[in-house]
mmCIF file of C-alpha atoms in Angstrom:
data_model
loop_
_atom_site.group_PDB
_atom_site.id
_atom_site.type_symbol
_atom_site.label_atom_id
_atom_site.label_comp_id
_atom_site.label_asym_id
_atom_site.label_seq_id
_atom_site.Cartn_x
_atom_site.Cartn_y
_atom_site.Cartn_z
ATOM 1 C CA UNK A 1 24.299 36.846 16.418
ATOM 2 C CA UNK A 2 26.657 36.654 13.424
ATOM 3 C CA UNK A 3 24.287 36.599 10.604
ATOM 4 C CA UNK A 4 24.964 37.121 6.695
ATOM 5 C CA UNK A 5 20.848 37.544 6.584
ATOM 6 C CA UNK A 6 20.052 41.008 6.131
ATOM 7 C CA UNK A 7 16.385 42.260 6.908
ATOM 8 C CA UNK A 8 15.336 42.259 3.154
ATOM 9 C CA UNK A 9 16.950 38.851 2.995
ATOM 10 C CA UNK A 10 14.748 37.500 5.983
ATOM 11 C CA UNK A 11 11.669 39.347 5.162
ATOM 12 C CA UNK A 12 11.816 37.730 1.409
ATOM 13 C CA UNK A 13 12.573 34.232 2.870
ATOM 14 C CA UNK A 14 9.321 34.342 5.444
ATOM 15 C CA UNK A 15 7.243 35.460 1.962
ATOM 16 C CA UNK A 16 8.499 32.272 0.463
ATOM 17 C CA UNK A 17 7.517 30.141 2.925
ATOM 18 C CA UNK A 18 4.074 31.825 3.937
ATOM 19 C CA UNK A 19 3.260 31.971 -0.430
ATOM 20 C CA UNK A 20 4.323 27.887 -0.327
ATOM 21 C CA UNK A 21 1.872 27.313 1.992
ATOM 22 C CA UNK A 22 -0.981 29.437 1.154
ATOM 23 C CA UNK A 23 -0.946 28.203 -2.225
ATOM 24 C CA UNK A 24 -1.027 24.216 -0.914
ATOM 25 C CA UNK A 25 -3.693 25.120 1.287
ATOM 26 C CA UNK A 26 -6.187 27.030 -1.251
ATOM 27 C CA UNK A 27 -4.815 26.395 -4.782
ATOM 28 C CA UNK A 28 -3.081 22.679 -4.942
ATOM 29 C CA UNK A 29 -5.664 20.623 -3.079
ATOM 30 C CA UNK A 30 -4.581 21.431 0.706
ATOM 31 C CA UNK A 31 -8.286 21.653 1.447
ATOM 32 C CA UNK A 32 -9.204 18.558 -0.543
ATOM 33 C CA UNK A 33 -9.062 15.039 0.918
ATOM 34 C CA UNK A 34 -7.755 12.527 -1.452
ATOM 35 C CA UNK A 35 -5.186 9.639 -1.760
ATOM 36 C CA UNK A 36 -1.281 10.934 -2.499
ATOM 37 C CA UNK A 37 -0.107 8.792 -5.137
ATOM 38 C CA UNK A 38 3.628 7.732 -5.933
ATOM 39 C CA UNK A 39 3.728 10.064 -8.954
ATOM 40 C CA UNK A 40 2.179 12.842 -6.964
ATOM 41 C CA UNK A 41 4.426 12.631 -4.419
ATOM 42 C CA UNK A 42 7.698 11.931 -5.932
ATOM 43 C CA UNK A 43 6.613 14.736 -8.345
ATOM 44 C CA UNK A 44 6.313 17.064 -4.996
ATOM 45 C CA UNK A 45 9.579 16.137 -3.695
ATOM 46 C CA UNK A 46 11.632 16.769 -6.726
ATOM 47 C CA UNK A 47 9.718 20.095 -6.747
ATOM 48 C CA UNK A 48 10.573 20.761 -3.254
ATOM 49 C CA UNK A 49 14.431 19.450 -3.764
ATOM 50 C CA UNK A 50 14.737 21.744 -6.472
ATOM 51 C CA UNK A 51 13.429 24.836 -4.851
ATOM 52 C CA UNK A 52 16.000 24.375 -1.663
ATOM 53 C CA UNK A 53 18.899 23.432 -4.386
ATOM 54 C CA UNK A 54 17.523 27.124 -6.339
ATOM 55 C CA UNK A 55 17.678 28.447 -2.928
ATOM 56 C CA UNK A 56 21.085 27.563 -2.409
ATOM 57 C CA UNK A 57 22.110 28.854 -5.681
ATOM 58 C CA UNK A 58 20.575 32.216 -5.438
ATOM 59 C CA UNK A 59 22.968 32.534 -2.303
ATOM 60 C CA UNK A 60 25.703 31.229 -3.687
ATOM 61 C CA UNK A 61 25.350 34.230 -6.395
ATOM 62 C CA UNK A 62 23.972 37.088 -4.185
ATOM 63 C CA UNK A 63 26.857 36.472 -2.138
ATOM 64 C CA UNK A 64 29.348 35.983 -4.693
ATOM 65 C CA UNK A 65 28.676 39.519 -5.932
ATOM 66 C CA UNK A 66 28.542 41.043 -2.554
ATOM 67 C CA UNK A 67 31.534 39.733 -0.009
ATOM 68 C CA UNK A 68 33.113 37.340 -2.584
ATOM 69 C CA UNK A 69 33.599 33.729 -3.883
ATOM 70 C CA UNK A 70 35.407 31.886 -0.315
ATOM 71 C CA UNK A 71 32.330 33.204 1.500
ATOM 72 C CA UNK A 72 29.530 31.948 -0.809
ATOM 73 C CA UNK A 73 31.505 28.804 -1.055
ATOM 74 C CA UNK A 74 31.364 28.380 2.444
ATOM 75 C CA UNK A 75 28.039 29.512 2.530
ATOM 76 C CA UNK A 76 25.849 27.572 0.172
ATOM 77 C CA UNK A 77 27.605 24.409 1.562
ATOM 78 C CA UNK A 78 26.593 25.232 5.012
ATOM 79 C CA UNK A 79 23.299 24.999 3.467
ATOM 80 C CA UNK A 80 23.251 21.914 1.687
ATOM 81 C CA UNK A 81 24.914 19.834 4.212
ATOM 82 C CA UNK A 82 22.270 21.270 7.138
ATOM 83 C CA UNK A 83 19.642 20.868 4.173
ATOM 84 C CA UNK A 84 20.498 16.718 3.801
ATOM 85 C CA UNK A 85 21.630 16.266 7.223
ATOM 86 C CA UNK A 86 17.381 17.762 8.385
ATOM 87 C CA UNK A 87 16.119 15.441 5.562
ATOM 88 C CA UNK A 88 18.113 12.418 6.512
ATOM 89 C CA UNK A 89 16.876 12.998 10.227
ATOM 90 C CA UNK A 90 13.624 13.281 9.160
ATOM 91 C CA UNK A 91 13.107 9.762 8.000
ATOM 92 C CA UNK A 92 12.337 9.258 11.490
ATOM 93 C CA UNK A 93 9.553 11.167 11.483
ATOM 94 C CA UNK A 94 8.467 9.084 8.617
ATOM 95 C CA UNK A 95 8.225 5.765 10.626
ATOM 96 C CA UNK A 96 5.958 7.503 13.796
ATOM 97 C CA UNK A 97 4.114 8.990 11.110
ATOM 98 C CA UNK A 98 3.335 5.416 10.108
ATOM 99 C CA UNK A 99 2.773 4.290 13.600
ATOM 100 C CA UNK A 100 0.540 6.943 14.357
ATOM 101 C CA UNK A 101 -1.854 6.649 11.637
ATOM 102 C CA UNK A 102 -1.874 2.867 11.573
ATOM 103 C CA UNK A 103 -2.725 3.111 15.682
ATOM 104 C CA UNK A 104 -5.758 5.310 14.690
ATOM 105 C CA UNK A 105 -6.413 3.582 11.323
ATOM 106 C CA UNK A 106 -6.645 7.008 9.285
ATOM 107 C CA UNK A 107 -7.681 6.492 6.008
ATOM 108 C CA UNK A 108 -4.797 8.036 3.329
ATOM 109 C CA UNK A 109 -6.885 10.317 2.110
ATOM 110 C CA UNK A 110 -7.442 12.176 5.031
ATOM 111 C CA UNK A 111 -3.636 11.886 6.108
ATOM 112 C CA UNK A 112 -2.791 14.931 3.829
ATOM 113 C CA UNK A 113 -4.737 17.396 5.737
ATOM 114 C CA UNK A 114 -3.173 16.375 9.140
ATOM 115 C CA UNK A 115 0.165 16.961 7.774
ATOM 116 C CA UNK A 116 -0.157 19.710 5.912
ATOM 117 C CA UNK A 117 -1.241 21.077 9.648
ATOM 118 C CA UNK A 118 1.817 19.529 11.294
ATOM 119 C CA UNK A 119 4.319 20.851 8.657
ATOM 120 C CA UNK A 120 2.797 24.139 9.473
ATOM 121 C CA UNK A 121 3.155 23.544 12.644
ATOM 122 C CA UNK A 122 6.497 22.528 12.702
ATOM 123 C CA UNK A 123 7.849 25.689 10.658
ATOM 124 C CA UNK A 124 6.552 27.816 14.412
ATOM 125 C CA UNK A 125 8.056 25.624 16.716
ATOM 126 C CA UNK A 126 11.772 25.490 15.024
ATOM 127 C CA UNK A 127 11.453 28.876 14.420
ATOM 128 C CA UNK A 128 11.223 29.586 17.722
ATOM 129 C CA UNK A 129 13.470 26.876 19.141
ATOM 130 C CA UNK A 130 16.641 28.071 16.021
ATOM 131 C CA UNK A 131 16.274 31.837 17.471
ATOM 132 C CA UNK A 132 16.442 30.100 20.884
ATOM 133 C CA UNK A 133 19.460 27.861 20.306
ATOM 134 C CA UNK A 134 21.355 31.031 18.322
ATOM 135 C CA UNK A 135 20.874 33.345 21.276
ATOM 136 C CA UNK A 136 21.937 31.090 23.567
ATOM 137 C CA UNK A 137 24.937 29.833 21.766
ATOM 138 C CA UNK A 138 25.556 33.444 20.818
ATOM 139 C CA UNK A 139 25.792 34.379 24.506
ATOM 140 C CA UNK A 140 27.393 31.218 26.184
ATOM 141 C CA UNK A 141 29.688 29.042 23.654
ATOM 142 C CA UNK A 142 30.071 26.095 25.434
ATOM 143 C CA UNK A 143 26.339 25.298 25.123
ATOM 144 C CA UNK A 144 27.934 24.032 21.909
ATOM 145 C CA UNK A 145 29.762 20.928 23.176
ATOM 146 C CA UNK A 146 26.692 20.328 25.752
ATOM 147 C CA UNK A 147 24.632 19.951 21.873
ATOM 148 C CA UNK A 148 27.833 17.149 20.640
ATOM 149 C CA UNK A 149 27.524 15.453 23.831
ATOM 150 C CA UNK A 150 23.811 14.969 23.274
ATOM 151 C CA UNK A 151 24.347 14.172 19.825
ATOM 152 C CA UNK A 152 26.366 11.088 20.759
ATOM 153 C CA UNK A 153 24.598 9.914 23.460
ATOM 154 C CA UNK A 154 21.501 9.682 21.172
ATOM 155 C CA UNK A 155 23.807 8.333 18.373
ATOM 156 C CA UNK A 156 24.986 5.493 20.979
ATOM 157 C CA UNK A 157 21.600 4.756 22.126
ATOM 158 C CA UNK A 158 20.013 4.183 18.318
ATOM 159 C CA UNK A 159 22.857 1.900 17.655
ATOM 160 C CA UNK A 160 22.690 -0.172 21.118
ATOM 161 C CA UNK A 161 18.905 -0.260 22.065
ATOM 162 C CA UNK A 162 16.618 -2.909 20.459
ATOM 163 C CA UNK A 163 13.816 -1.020 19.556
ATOM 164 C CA UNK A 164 10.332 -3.247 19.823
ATOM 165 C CA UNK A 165 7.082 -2.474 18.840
ATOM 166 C CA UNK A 166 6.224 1.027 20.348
ATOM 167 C CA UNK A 167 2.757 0.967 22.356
ATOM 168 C CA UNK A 168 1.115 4.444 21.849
ATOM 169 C CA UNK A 169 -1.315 3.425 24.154
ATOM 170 C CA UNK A 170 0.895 4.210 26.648
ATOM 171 C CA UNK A 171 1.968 7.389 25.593
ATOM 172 C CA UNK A 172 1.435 9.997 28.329
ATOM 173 C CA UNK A 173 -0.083 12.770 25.978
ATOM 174 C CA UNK A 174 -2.566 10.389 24.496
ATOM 175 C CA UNK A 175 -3.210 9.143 27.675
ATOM 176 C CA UNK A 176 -3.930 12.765 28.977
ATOM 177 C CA UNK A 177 -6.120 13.819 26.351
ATOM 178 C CA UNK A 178 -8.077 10.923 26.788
ATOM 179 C CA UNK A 179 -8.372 11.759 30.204
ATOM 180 C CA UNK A 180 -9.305 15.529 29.949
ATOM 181 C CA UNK A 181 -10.961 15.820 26.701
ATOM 182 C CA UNK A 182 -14.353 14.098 25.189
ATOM 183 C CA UNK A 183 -12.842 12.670 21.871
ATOM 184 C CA UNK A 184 -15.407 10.804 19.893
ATOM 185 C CA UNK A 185 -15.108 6.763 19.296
ATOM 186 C CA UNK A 186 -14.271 6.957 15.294
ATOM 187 C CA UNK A 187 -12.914 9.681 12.640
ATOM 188 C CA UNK A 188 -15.526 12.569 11.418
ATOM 189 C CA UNK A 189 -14.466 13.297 8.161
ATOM 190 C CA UNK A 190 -11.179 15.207 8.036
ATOM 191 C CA UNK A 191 -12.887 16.714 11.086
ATOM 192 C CA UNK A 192 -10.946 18.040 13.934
ATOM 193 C CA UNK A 193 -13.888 19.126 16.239
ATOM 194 C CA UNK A 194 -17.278 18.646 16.154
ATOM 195 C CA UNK A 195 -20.556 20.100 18.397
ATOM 196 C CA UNK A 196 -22.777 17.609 19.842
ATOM 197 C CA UNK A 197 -25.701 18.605 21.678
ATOM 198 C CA UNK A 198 -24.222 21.386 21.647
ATOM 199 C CA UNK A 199 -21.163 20.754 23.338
ATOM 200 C CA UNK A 200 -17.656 20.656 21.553
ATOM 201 C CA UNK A 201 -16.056 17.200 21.125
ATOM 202 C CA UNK A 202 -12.034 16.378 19.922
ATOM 203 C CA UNK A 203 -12.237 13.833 17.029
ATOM 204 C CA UNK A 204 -9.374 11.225 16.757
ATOM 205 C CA UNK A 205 -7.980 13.634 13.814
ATOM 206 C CA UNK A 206 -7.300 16.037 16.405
ATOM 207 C CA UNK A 207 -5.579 13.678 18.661
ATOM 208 C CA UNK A 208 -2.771 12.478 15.973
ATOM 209 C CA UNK A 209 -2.551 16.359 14.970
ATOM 210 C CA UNK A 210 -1.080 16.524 18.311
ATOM 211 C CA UNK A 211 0.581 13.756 18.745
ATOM 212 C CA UNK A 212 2.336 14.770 14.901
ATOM 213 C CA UNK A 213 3.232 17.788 16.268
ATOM 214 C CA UNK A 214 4.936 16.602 19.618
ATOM 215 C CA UNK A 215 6.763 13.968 17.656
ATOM 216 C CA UNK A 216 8.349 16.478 15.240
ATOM 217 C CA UNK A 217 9.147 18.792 18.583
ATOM 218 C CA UNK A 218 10.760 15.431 19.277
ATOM 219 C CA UNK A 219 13.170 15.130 16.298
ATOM 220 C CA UNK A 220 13.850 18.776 16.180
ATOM 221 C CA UNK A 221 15.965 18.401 19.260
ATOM 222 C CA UNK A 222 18.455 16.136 17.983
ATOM 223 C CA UNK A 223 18.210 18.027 14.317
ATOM 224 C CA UNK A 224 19.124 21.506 15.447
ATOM 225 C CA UNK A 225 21.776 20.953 17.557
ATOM 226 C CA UNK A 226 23.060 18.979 14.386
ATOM 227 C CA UNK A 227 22.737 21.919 11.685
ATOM 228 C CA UNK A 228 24.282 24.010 14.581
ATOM 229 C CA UNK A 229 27.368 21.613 14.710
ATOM 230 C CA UNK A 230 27.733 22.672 10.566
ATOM 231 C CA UNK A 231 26.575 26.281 11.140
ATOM 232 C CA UNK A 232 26.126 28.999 13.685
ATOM 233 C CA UNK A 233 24.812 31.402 11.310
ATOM 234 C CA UNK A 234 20.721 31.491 12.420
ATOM 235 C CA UNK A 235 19.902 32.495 9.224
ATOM 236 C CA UNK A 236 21.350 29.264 7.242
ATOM 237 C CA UNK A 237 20.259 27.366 10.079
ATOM 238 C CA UNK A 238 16.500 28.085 10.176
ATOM 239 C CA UNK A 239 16.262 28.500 6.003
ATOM 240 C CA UNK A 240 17.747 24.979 5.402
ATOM 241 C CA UNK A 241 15.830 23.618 8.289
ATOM 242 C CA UNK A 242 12.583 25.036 6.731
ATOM 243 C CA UNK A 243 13.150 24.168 3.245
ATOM 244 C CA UNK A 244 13.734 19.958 4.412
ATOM 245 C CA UNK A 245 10.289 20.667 6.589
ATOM 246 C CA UNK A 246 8.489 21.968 3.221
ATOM 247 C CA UNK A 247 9.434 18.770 1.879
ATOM 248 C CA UNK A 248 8.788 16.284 4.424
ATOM 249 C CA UNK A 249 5.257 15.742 3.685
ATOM 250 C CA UNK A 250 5.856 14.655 -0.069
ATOM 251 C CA UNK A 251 8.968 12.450 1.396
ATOM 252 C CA UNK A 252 6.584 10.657 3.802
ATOM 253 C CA UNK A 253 3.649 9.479 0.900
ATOM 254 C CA UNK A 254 6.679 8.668 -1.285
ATOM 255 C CA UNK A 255 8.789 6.242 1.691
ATOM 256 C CA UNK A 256 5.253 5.618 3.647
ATOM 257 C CA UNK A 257 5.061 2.142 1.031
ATOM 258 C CA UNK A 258 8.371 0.630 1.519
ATOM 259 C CA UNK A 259 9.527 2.155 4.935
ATOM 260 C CA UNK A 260 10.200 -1.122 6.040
ATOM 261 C CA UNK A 261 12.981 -2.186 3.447
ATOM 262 C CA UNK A 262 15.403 0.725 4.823
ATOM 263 C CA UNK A 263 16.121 -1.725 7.527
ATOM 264 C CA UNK A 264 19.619 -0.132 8.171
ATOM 265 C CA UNK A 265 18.882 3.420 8.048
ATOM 266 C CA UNK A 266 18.489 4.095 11.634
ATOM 267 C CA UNK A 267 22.246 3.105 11.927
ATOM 268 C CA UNK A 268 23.059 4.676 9.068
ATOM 269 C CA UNK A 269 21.440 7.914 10.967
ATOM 270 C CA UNK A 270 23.059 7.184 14.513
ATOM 271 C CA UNK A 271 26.276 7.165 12.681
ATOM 272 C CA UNK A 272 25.738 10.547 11.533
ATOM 273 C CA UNK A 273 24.773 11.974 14.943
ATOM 274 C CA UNK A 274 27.554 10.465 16.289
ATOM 275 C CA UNK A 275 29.829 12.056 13.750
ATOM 276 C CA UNK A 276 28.579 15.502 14.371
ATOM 277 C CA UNK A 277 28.642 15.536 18.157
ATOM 278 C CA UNK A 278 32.121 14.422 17.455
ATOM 279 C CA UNK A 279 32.516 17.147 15.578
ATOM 280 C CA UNK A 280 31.362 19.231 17.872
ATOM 281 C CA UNK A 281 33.166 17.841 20.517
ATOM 282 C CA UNK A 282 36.483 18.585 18.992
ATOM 283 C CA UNK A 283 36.277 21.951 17.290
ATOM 284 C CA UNK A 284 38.819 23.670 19.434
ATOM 285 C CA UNK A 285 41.048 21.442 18.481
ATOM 286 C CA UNK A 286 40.159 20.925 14.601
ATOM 287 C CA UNK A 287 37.820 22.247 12.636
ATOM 288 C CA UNK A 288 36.560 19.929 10.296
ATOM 289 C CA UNK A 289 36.095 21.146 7.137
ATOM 290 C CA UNK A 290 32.530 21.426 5.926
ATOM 291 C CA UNK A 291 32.881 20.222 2.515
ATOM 292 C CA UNK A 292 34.213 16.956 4.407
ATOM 293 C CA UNK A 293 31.661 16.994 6.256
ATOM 294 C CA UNK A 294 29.169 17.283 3.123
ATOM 295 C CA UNK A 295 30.730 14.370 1.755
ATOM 296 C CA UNK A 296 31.028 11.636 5.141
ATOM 297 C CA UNK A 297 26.836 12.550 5.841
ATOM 298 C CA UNK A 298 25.789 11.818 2.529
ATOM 299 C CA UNK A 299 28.385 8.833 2.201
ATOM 300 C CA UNK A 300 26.916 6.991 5.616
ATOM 301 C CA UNK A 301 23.209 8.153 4.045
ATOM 302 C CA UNK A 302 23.690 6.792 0.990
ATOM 303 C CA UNK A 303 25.606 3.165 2.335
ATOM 304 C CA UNK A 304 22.503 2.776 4.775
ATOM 305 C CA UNK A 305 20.192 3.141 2.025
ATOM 306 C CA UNK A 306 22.070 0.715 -0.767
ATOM 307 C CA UNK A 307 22.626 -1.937 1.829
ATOM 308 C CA UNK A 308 19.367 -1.652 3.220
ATOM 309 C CA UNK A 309 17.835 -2.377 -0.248
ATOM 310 C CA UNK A 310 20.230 -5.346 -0.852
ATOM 311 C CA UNK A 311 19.421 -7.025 2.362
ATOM 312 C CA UNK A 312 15.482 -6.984 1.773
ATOM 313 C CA UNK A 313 16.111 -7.397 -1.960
ATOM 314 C CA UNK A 314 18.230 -10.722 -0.762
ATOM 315 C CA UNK A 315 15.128 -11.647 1.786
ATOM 316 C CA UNK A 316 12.098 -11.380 -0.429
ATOM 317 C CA UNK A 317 14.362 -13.655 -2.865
ATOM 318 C CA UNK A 318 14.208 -16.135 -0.240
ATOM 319 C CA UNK A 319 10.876 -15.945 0.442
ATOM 320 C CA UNK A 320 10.022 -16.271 -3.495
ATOM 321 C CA UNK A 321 12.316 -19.302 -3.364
ATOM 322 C CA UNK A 322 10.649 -21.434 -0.688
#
């Protein structure tokens, strides 16, 4: 695997990421349960922007100084791209997020706790599944255009299929664990398990720590073939990928309010999948640049987002009317 990560390099990034969440967990209120305000949380996310933007810059420069100014170019805007491309994919997450905890009816204040958990959680799994998908495309190429086909397919099918109200009661996993495990009838706490009689029962906090988890295993699958599309280098892949999970929990308690007024955001995001499995798709004949492709993800992001306000804007001005 073609890598411009040396061992220091990856040794110094898993520090980060272990010291990030070590100091949530024991010196920011990880282990607290309380309610994540709009300040808090847009406060988090700029701090969690600005560390993957510092990130990118401490790149740019280590590499500048070592192999030269076209590679750290080319570099650091591998990173950004795969950095906005994860966060724009991850406003999905955002909405089963929503689902999930409005099926269970878990309070906010314990909905920090579960996530903090799932973004841990998360950081394994595409760990695992990046070193996977960079082996694999290391050792057989045309895995590559099997990952654009995919890409479209799901970029088709978000822009063609209604989507109705999902029924999690239906959900196989949930309907397993109900099945095979003794879950109690209401939310202990920020509890997980509990012993009763002195047998071990599965709260309902468990069961949406699973079902949090599955859901981002979910997602990952069309995000990592995307960052692949911009990258094959396992070592931007996996550190932009990690830096937009770090983030994810402060982007969720600042969108969870108004995730309904991005109305056109899931088109916005199918048109992005379908212009990286394009991408993909056509490589061997053109290679598209990547500061072009930079600029068309954040333009589609960006016009989903603006029209998306203006529509609901236009709406609730109706509604005030009558």
């Amino acid at each position: 695997m073609a890598t411009i990560g040396t061992w220091w390099m990856w040794a110094g990034f898993f520090v980060l990421v272990l010291t990030f969440i070590l100091m949530d967990l024991f010196l920011l209120g990880g282990r607290k349960a309380h309610k994540v305000g709009f300040k808090e949380a847009a406060g988090w996310s700029v701090f969690w922007v600005s560390v993957a933007m510092g990130f990118a810059a401490a790149l740019w420069f280590w590499l500048d100084a070592t192999v030269g100014r076209e590679v750290a170019n080319l570099r650091a805007t591998e990173f950004v791209t795969g950095y906005l491309i994860e966060k724009s994919l991850a406003v999905d997450n955002v909405f089963v997020w929503l689902m999930i905890f409005s099926y269970f009816a878990v309070p906010v204040e314990y909905q920090r706790r579960v996530l903090l958990y799932g973004v841990v959680g998360a950081i394994v799994l595409r760990t695992v599944m990046i070193f996977a998908g960079a082996v694999l495309i290391a050792k057989f190429h045309w895995i590559l255009y099997l990952f654009g086909a995919f890409l479209i397919v799901t970029g088709i099918k978000m822009l063609i299929v209604s989507e109705g109200e999902a029924d999690l009661s239906k959900n196989p996993v949930l309907r397993w664990m109900r099945g095979h495990l003794r879950i109690t009838d209401r939310i202990e706490d920020e509890s997980f398990t509990l012993i009763r009689d002195g047998v071990r029962w599965f709260t309902p906090m468990f069961v949406v720590l699973v079902l949090v988890e599955i859901s981002d295993v979910i997602f990952a699958v069309d995000s990592i073939p995307a960052i692949f599309a911009i990258t094959t280098d396992p070592f931007i892949v996996l550190t932009s990928n990690i830096f937009a999970i770090l983030g994810l929990r402060a982007m969720y308690f600042l969108l969870a309010d108004m995730a309904d007024r991005f109305v056109y955001l899931k088109h916005a995001l199918a048109l992005v999948l379908l212009f990286i499995g394009t991408k993909m798709m056509i490589v061997e004949w053109y290679k598209v640049p990547i500061g072009i492709s930079l600029g068309v993800v954040a333009a589609i992001i960006t016009t989903g987002v603006v029209l998306s306000l203006m529509a609901t804007r236009r709406s609730a001005a109706k509604l005030t009317q009558h």
